[in-house]
XYZ file of C-alpha atoms in Angstrom:
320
model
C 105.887 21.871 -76.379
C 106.791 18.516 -77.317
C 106.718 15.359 -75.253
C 108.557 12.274 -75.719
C 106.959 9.144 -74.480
C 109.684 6.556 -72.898
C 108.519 3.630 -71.817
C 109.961 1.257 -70.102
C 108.478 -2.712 -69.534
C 108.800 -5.004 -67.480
C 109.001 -7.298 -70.302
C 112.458 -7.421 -71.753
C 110.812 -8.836 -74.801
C 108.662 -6.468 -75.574
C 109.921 -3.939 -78.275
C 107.956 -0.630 -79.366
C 110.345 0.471 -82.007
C 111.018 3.864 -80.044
C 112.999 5.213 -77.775
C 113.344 2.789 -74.919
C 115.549 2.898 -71.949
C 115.747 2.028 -68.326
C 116.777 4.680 -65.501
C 117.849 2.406 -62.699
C 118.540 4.253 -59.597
C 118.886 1.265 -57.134
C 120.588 -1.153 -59.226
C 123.761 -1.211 -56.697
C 121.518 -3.269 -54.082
C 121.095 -6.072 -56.269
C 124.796 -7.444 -56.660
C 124.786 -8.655 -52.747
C 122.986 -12.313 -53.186
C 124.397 -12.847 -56.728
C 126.333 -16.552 -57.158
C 129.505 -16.194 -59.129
C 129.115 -15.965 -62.731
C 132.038 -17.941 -63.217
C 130.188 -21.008 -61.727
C 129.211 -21.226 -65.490
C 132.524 -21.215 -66.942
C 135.326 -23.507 -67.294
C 138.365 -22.396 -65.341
C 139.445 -18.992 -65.615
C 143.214 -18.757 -67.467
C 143.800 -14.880 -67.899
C 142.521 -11.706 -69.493
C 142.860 -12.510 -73.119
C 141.079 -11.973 -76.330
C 139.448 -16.006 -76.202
C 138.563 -15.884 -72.573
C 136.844 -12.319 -72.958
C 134.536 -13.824 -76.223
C 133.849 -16.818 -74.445
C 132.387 -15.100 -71.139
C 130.353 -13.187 -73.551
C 129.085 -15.486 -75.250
C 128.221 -17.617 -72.343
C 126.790 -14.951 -70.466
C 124.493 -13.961 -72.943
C 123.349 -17.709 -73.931
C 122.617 -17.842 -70.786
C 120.321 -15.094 -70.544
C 120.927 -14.970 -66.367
C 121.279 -11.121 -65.869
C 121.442 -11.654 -62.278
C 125.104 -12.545 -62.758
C 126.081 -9.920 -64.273
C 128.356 -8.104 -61.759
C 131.259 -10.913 -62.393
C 130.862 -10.708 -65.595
C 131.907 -6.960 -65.626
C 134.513 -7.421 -63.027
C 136.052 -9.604 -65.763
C 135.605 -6.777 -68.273
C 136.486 -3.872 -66.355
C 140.608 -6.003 -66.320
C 140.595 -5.513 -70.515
C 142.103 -2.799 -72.633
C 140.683 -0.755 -74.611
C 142.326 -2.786 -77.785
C 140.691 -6.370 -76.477
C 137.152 -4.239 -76.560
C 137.849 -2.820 -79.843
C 138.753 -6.421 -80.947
C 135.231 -8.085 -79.454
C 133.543 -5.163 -81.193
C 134.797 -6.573 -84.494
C 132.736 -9.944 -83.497
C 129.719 -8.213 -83.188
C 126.456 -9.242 -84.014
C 127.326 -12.998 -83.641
C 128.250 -12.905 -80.756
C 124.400 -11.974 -79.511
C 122.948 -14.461 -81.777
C 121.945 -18.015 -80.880
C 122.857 -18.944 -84.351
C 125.063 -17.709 -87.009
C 123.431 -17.276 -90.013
C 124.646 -19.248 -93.076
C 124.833 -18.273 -96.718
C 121.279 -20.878 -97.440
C 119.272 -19.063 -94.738
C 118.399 -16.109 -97.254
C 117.055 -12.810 -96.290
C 118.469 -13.675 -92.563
C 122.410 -13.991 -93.700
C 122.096 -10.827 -95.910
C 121.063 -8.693 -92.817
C 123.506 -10.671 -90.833
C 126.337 -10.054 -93.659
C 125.202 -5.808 -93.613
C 125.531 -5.774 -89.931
C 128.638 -7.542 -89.656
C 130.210 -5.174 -91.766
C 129.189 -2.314 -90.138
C 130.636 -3.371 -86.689
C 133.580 -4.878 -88.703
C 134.424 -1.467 -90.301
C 133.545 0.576 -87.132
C 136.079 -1.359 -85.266
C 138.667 -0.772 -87.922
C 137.761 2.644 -87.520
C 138.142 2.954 -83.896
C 141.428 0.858 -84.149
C 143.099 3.440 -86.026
C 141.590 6.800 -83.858
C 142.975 4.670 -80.705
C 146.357 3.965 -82.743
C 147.235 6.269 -85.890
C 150.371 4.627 -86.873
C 148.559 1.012 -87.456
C 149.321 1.385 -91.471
C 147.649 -2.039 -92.368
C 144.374 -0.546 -91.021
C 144.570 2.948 -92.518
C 144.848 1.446 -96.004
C 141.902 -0.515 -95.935
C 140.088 2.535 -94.328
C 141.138 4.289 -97.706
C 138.725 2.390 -99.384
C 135.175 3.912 -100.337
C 133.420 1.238 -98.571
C 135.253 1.485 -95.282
C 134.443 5.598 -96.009
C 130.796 4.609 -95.365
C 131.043 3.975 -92.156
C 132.653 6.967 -90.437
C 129.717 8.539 -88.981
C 129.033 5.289 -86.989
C 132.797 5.230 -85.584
C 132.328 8.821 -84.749
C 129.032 8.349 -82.808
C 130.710 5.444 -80.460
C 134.419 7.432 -80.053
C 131.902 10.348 -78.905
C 130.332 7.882 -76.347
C 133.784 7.297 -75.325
C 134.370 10.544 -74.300
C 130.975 11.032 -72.354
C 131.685 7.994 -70.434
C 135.034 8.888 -69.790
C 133.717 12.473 -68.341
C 130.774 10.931 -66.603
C 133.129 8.466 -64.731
C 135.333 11.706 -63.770
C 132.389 13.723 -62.751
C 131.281 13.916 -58.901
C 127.502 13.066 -59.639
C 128.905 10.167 -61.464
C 129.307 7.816 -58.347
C 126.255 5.208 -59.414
C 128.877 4.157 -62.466
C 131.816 4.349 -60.447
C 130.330 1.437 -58.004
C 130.185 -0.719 -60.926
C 132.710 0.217 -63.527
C 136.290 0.414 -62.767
C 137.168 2.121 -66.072
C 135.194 4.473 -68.516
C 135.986 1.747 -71.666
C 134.230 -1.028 -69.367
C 131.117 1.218 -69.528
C 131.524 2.395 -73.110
C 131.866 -1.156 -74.107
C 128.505 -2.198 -72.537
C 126.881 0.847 -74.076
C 128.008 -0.898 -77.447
C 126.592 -4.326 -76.443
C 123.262 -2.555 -75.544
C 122.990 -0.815 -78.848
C 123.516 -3.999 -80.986
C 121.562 -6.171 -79.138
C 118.964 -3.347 -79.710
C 119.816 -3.300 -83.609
C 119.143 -6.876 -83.782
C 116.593 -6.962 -81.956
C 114.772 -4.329 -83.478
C 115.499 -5.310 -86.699
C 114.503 -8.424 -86.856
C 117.551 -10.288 -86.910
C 116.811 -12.288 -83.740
C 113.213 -12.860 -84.507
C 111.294 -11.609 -87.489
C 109.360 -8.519 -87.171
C 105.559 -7.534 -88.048
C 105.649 -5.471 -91.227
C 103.310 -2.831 -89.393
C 106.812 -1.917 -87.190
C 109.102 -1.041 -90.077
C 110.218 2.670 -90.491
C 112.151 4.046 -92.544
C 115.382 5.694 -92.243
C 113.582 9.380 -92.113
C 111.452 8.537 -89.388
C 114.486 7.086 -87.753
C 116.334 10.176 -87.915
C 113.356 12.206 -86.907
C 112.994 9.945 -83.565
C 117.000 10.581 -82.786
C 116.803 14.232 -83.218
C 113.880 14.353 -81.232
C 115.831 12.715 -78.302
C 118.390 14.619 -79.004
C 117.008 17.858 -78.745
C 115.522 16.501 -75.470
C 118.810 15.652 -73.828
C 120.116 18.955 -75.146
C 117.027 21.318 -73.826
C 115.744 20.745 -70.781
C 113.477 23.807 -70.466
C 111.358 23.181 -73.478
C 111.217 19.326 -73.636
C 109.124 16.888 -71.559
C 109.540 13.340 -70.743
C 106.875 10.461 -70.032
C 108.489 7.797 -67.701
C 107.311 4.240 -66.528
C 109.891 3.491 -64.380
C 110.813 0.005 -63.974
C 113.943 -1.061 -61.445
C 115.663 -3.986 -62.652
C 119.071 -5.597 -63.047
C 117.934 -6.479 -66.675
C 116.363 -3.423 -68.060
C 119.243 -1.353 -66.729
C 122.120 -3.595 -68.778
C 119.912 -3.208 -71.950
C 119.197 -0.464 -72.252
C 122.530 1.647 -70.491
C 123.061 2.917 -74.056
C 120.406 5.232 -73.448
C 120.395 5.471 -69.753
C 124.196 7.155 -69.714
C 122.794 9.669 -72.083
C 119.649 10.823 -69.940
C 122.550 10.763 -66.639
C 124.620 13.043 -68.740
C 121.385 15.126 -69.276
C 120.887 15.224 -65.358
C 124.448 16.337 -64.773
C 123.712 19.278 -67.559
C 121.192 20.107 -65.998
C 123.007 20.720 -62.272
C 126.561 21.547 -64.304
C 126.499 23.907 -66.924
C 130.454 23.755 -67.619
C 129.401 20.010 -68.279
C 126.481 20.658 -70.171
C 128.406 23.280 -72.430
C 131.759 21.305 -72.542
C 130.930 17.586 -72.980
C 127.127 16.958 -73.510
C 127.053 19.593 -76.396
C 129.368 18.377 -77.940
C 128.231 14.963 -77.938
C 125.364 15.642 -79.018
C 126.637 17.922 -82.235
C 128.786 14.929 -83.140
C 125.484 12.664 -83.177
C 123.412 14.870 -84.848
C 125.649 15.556 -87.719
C 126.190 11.315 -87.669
C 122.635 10.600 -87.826
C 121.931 13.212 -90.635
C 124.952 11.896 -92.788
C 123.260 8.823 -92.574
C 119.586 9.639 -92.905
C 120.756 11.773 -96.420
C 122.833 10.055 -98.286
C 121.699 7.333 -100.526
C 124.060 4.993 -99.870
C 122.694 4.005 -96.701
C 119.250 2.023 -96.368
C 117.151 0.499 -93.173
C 116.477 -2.764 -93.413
C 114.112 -4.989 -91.794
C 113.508 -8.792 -91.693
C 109.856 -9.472 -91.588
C 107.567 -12.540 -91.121
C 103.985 -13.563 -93.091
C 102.423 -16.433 -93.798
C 104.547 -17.281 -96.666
C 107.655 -16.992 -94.299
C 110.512 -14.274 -93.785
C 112.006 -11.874 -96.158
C 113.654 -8.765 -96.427
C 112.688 -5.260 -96.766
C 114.487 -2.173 -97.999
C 112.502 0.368 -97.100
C 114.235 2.947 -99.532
C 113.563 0.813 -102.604
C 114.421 3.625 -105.199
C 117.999 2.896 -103.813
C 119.212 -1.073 -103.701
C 122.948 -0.377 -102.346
C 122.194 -3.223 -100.155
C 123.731 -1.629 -96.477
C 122.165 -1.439 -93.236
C 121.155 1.425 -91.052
């Protein structure tokens, strides 16, 4: 029998290179006493692509989590096309700074990333909208090719929000999000700030915490053989309530909710969390196996920050 340990700290700054996640069951209770987010922001003109960046941004500069229910009542107003456009701003939008072309090893992770989240949106573009021709022909190219299996992981995360949201055991979600691409959207925004995070690209990372992409694909299809098999897996939880944790980490939290709804559903379980979890599993391992994708890590020493590869036989220089 195998056990998975998920922890979850209080810290939001703490980062174990694992799984990590936050099952919030109380959440709801918090939004009551909140001030209105848009206290911070100059006045609001209409749901548009500039207005929708700029209340990210600010919201995240300013770190206040405990403002965070206006801040999706803005969201849950967009279309799916202005969330597949702010996914084509990803990472920047999470970072205090952009990197520039002098700061090194930090702008070529920065420049990786931003291409993957450049080309996934692309990606998702066309799925949403087939007969956008500009798009398809840049997705003919071998480069865009690369980055299919990420597209397909977040359009399958689509889905299992959107059946979540329908389901009856779905109600916590419901409360908050008005619309299934709302939630998908912050999934996305949990997972890069993750990436970053985790990477190094916010602040440089010990060289003890780099693993490579093997072990990374090990750790996913560990969890996802977890979320899939609930008779043979068990799961180690600290549980820690908090408006914070919860937003970080919902990536992961929708995924163990989906698991609980298997588990009391099996028309669920065999209709939509199967199936999300096949489409994940054959992402990860084109990932994991083919040479043209490497993990990369920014990393700090005395001598100051640089890059590693941790597949150095193989120097196509693109991020996990």
């Amino acid at each position: 029998m195998m056990n998975i340990d998920a922890k979850i700290y209080d810290d939001p700054n703490i980062l174990i290179g694992g799984i990590q996640f936050c099952k919030n069951q109380k959440y709801i209770n918090a939004k009551s006493n909140m001030i209105s987010f848009f206290d911070l922001m100059p006045s609001f003109c209409g749901n548009n692509h500039s207005e929708a960046l700029k209340i990210l941004k600010q919201w995240v500069k300013t770190g206040d989590f405990e403002r965070w229910h206006d801040c999706f009542q803005f969201f849950n107003k967009l279309r799916i096309k202005d969330f597949l456009w702010l996914i084509s701003k990803f990472p920047e939008i999470f970072l205090e700074s952009v990197p520039v072309l002098s700061d090194g090893s930090r702008y070529q992770l920065f420049r990786n990333l931003k291409e993957l989240y450049t080309a996934k949106s692309q990606w998702l573009s066309f799925n949403h909208d087939p007969s956008l021709g500009d798009i398809y022909q840049r997705l003919e190219h071998p480069r865009y090719q690369l980055y299919l299996p990420y597209a397909d992981k977040s359009e399958a995360r689509q889905i299992l929000c959107r059946k979540i949201m329908l389901h009856p055991l779905g109600d916590i979600y419901k409360k908050t999000f008005t619309n299934a691409y709302a939630l998908w959207f912050m999934c996305e925004v949990a997972e890069c700030r993750e990436i970053i995070n985790s990477h190094g690209l916010s602040t440089p990372i010990p060289s003890a915490e780099i693993v490579g992409k093997r072990q990374i694909e090990k750790e996913s299809q560990e969890w996802m053989r977890y979320l899939s098999d609930s008779a043979t897996q068990e799961i180690t939880l600290k549980i820690s309530y908090g408006i914070r944790n919860f937003i970080e980490n919902l990536h992961k939290t929708i995924e163990l909710d989906a698991r609980e709804i298997g588990n009391q559903d099996t028309d669920f379980q065999d209709g939509v969390l199967e199936p999300y979890i096949s489409i994940c599993r054959t992402a990860d391992r084109k990932i994991s196996r083919s040479k043209e994708y490497q993990s990369q890590f920014l990393c700090s020493s005395e001598q100051g920050t640089y890059l590693v590869t941790t597949s150095k036989n193989k120097k196509l220089k693109r991020i996990l």
